[in-house]
mmCIF file of C-alpha atoms in Angstrom:
data_model
loop_
_atom_site.group_PDB
_atom_site.id
_atom_site.type_symbol
_atom_site.label_atom_id
_atom_site.label_comp_id
_atom_site.label_asym_id
_atom_site.label_seq_id
_atom_site.Cartn_x
_atom_site.Cartn_y
_atom_site.Cartn_z
ATOM 1 C CA MET A 1 202.703 145.374 -220.791
ATOM 2 C CA ARG A 2 199.734 144.076 -218.831
ATOM 3 C CA ASN A 3 197.334 144.991 -221.682
ATOM 4 C CA LYS A 4 199.479 143.042 -224.204
ATOM 5 C CA LEU A 5 199.446 139.891 -222.036
ATOM 6 C CA THR A 6 195.713 140.178 -221.496
ATOM 7 C CA ALA A 7 195.175 140.618 -225.219
ATOM 8 C CA VAL A 8 197.391 137.606 -226.048
ATOM 9 C CA ALA A 9 195.604 135.446 -223.460
ATOM 10 C CA LEU A 10 192.192 136.560 -224.696
ATOM 11 C CA ALA A 11 193.217 135.807 -228.320
ATOM 12 C CA ALA A 12 194.392 132.306 -227.257
ATOM 13 C CA VAL A 13 191.028 131.610 -225.591
ATOM 14 C CA VAL A 14 189.150 132.801 -228.659
ATOM 15 C CA VAL A 15 191.326 130.683 -231.002
ATOM 16 C CA ALA A 16 191.016 127.627 -228.740
ATOM 17 C CA GLY A 17 187.267 128.139 -228.455
ATOM 18 C CA THR A 18 186.969 128.409 -232.266
ATOM 19 C CA ALA A 19 189.086 125.298 -232.800
ATOM 20 C CA ALA A 20 186.957 123.311 -230.363
ATOM 21 C CA THR A 21 183.716 124.196 -232.130
ATOM 22 C CA ALA A 22 185.144 123.602 -235.623
ATOM 23 C CA VAL A 23 184.593 119.793 -235.297
ATOM 24 C CA PRO A 24 180.951 118.899 -235.920
ATOM 25 C CA ALA A 25 179.354 116.971 -233.068
ATOM 26 C CA SER A 26 178.336 114.121 -235.369
ATOM 27 C CA ALA A 27 181.934 113.611 -236.498
ATOM 28 C CA ALA A 28 183.187 113.543 -232.907
ATOM 29 C CA SER A 29 180.629 110.926 -231.792
ATOM 30 C CA ALA A 30 181.262 108.830 -234.938
ATOM 31 C CA LYS A 31 184.922 108.532 -234.040
ATOM 32 C CA ALA A 32 184.145 107.531 -230.457
ATOM 33 C CA GLY A 33 182.362 104.318 -231.560
ATOM 34 C CA PRO A 34 179.770 102.362 -229.653
ATOM 35 C CA THR A 35 179.745 102.379 -225.875
ATOM 36 C CA ARG A 36 179.275 99.351 -223.635
ATOM 37 C CA CYS A 37 175.959 97.588 -223.286
ATOM 38 C CA HIS A 38 174.072 98.163 -220.055
ATOM 39 C CA THR A 39 171.771 95.655 -218.347
ATOM 40 C CA ALA A 40 168.740 97.697 -219.451
ATOM 41 C CA ASP A 41 169.877 97.335 -223.113
ATOM 42 C CA LEU A 42 169.902 93.552 -222.949
ATOM 43 C CA LYS A 43 167.764 90.466 -222.615
ATOM 44 C CA ALA A 44 169.297 87.196 -221.261
ATOM 45 C CA GLY A 45 168.453 83.506 -221.178
ATOM 46 C CA PHE A 46 169.741 79.943 -221.329
ATOM 47 C CA ALA A 47 170.392 78.498 -224.780
ATOM 48 C CA MET A 48 167.930 75.606 -225.165
ATOM 49 C CA GLY A 49 168.862 74.051 -228.509
ATOM 50 C CA GLY A 50 169.919 70.408 -228.665
ATOM 51 C CA ASP A 51 173.665 71.049 -228.803
ATOM 52 C CA ALA A 52 173.450 73.867 -226.237
ATOM 53 C CA ARG A 53 171.823 71.761 -223.508
ATOM 54 C CA PRO A 54 174.246 70.479 -220.829
ATOM 55 C CA GLU A 55 174.408 66.728 -220.335
ATOM 56 C CA MET A 56 173.238 66.756 -216.703
ATOM 57 C CA GLY A 57 172.228 63.079 -216.710
ATOM 58 C CA GLN A 58 175.831 61.844 -216.795
ATOM 59 C CA SER A 59 178.602 62.206 -214.233
ATOM 60 C CA GLU A 60 181.724 61.053 -216.120
ATOM 61 C CA LYS A 61 182.812 64.367 -217.679
ATOM 62 C CA GLN A 62 182.314 68.118 -217.722
ATOM 63 C CA THR A 63 179.555 69.610 -219.818
ATOM 64 C CA GLN A 64 178.587 73.134 -220.866
ATOM 65 C CA ALA A 65 175.532 75.323 -220.484
ATOM 66 C CA TYR A 66 175.266 78.533 -222.504
ATOM 67 C CA ILE A 67 173.770 81.883 -221.524
ATOM 68 C CA TRP A 68 173.005 84.481 -224.196
ATOM 69 C CA PHE A 69 172.631 88.239 -224.245
ATOM 70 C CA THR A 70 170.600 90.009 -226.974
ATOM 71 C CA ASN A 71 170.835 93.737 -227.575
ATOM 72 C CA GLU A 72 167.272 95.081 -227.440
ATOM 73 C CA SER A 73 168.267 98.754 -227.482
ATOM 74 C CA GLU A 74 168.088 101.090 -230.473
ATOM 75 C CA ARG A 75 171.853 101.589 -230.412
ATOM 76 C CA THR A 76 174.925 99.491 -231.163
ATOM 77 C CA CYS A 77 176.827 98.617 -227.980
ATOM 78 C CA THR A 78 179.746 96.450 -226.856
ATOM 79 C CA LEU A 79 180.321 93.686 -224.354
ATOM 80 C CA SER A 80 183.758 92.639 -223.215
ATOM 81 C CA GLY A 81 184.857 90.507 -220.310
ATOM 82 C CA PHE A 82 183.160 88.056 -217.980
ATOM 83 C CA ALA A 83 179.577 88.124 -216.811
ATOM 84 C CA GLY A 84 179.082 87.769 -213.091
ATOM 85 C CA VAL A 85 177.328 84.471 -212.351
ATOM 86 C CA ASP A 86 176.014 83.431 -208.965
ATOM 87 C CA MET A 87 174.230 80.089 -208.716
ATOM 88 C CA VAL A 88 171.553 79.912 -206.085
ATOM 89 C CA GLY A 89 170.986 76.365 -204.774
ATOM 90 C CA ALA A 90 167.753 74.498 -204.244
ATOM 91 C CA GLN A 91 168.943 72.690 -201.088
ATOM 92 C CA LYS A 92 169.026 74.400 -197.695
ATOM 93 C CA THR A 93 172.768 73.677 -197.473
ATOM 94 C CA ASP A 94 173.613 74.996 -200.990
ATOM 95 C CA GLY A 95 173.523 78.743 -200.459
ATOM 96 C CA THR A 96 174.905 80.877 -203.316
ATOM 97 C CA TRP A 97 177.997 79.953 -205.343
ATOM 98 C CA SER A 98 179.818 82.736 -207.251
ATOM 99 C CA LEU A 99 181.443 81.048 -210.230
ATOM 100 C CA ALA A 100 185.188 81.383 -210.856
ATOM 101 C CA ARG A 101 186.470 82.675 -214.219
ATOM 102 C CA SER A 102 188.518 80.672 -216.696
ATOM 103 C CA ALA A 103 191.967 81.799 -217.836
ATOM 104 C CA LYS A 104 190.651 82.676 -221.346
ATOM 105 C CA LYS A 105 191.231 86.227 -222.523
ATOM 106 C CA PRO A 106 188.059 88.251 -223.269
ATOM 107 C CA VAL A 107 187.455 89.877 -226.635
ATOM 108 C CA LYS A 108 185.269 92.929 -227.363
ATOM 109 C CA MET A 109 181.964 91.971 -228.973
ATOM 110 C CA THR A 110 179.975 94.600 -230.875
ATOM 111 C CA LEU A 111 176.185 94.083 -230.838
ATOM 112 C CA GLY A 112 173.868 95.869 -233.198
ATOM 113 C CA ARG A 113 170.131 95.994 -232.481
ATOM 114 C CA GLY A 114 168.880 92.394 -232.203
ATOM 115 C CA ASP A 115 172.356 90.803 -232.205
ATOM 116 C CA THR A 116 173.041 87.983 -229.749
ATOM 117 C CA VAL A 117 176.227 86.742 -228.114
ATOM 118 C CA ASP A 118 176.662 83.962 -225.574
ATOM 119 C CA PHE A 119 179.145 82.580 -223.109
ATOM 120 C CA SER A 120 179.626 79.108 -221.728
ATOM 121 C CA ILE A 121 179.629 77.765 -218.214
ATOM 122 C CA THR A 122 181.585 74.552 -217.729
ATOM 123 C CA LEU A 123 179.896 72.236 -215.223
ATOM 124 C CA LEU A 124 180.870 68.990 -213.553
ATOM 125 C CA PRO A 125 177.635 66.978 -212.937
ATOM 126 C CA VAL A 126 177.493 64.313 -210.235
ATOM 127 C CA SER A 127 175.215 61.316 -209.844
ATOM 128 C CA GLY A 128 172.133 61.390 -207.634
ATOM 129 C CA SER A 129 173.813 58.970 -205.249
ATOM 130 C CA THR A 130 176.535 61.515 -204.365
ATOM 131 C CA PRO A 131 176.275 62.525 -200.711
ATOM 132 C CA GLN A 132 174.204 65.742 -200.271
ATOM 133 C CA LYS A 133 177.143 67.670 -198.754
ATOM 134 C CA GLU A 134 179.163 67.063 -201.987
ATOM 135 C CA LYS A 135 176.540 68.186 -204.457
ATOM 136 C CA PHE A 136 175.073 71.529 -205.411
ATOM 137 C CA VAL A 137 171.553 71.509 -206.863
ATOM 138 C CA PRO A 138 171.083 74.682 -208.981
ATOM 139 C CA ALA A 139 167.739 76.476 -208.781
ATOM 140 C CA LYS A 140 168.486 79.845 -210.399
ATOM 141 C CA PHE A 141 171.343 81.864 -211.781
ATOM 142 C CA LEU A 142 171.945 85.547 -211.084
ATOM 143 C CA VAL A 143 173.635 86.835 -214.280
ATOM 144 C CA THR A 144 175.254 90.280 -214.370
ATOM 145 C CA PRO A 145 176.526 91.528 -217.777
ATOM 146 C CA PRO A 146 180.223 92.573 -217.819
ATOM 147 C CA ASN A 147 180.930 95.856 -216.034
ATOM 148 C CA GLU A 148 177.365 96.195 -214.740
ATOM 149 C CA THR A 149 175.827 95.931 -211.275
ATOM 150 C CA GLU A 150 172.215 94.922 -212.118
ATOM 151 C CA HIS A 151 171.544 91.253 -212.859
ATOM 152 C CA PHE A 152 169.052 88.961 -214.592
ATOM 153 C CA THR A 153 167.476 86.117 -212.597
ATOM 154 C CA LEU A 154 167.307 82.982 -214.713
ATOM 155 C CA LYS A 155 165.618 79.776 -213.549
ATOM 156 C CA TRP A 156 167.841 76.708 -214.058
ATOM 157 C CA PRO A 157 165.904 74.587 -216.585
ATOM 158 C CA PHE A 158 168.175 71.498 -216.916
ATOM 159 C CA GLY A 159 167.880 69.646 -213.585
ATOM 160 C CA GLY A 160 170.727 67.558 -212.201
ATOM 161 C CA GLN A 161 173.325 68.424 -209.639
ATOM 162 C CA ILE A 162 176.931 69.652 -209.736
ATOM 163 C CA LEU A 163 179.944 68.633 -207.716
ATOM 164 C CA LYS A 164 180.130 71.234 -204.936
ATOM 165 C CA GLN A 165 183.451 73.037 -205.207
ATOM 166 C CA ASP A 166 182.484 76.561 -204.211
ATOM 167 C CA GLY A 167 185.579 76.933 -202.054
ATOM 168 C CA ALA A 168 188.071 75.305 -204.460
ATOM 169 C CA THR A 169 190.877 77.358 -206.020
ATOM 170 C CA ARG A 170 190.576 75.422 -209.295
ATOM 171 C CA PRO A 171 186.950 74.243 -209.440
ATOM 172 C CA ALA A 172 185.692 72.051 -212.309
ATOM 173 C CA THR A 173 182.687 74.389 -212.655
ATOM 174 C CA TYR A 174 183.578 77.853 -213.986
ATOM 175 C CA LEU A 175 182.622 80.433 -216.588
ATOM 176 C CA ASN A 176 184.185 81.693 -219.795
ATOM 177 C CA PRO A 177 184.215 85.253 -221.154
ATOM 178 C CA VAL A 178 181.408 86.622 -223.307
ATOM 179 C CA GLY A 179 181.819 85.377 -226.879
ATOM 180 C CA MET A 180 183.463 82.095 -225.853
#
């Protein structure tokens, strides 16, 4: 009886092993699709075109700045979710402000080699006459791609100041998901 069970178990292992190797590796990886983009795969920067520049010289309404990611790797990869964005201030009292996320739902973006996607940051500029304790003067942005831990350091190129709401539950300065 023991020999029959051993033989049946051995046959099951052999069949299972044969079935597992019957699928070519290229077919298995083709079905899996692209994996997520890593910080090392990407390049990042602020969009500098006319329509992409935030209106930092006004203080009546919100404005948007855009940050882009370009896939510089040899492979296709995906980005989905929110980047991590920490603004580092130029004033001694500014410190670092981790931006809140909007309520928008992220979508998965597929980036081939050389493809670019961006996301927007909504900002509420204030006038220069605003008391120092109420304004945040951005110097640089620490931008971490979604689901990553390493960041890019981007110098803030637009000047101006933002209403300081780093402790607010619904701040007027926040970020949107990648692709929006």
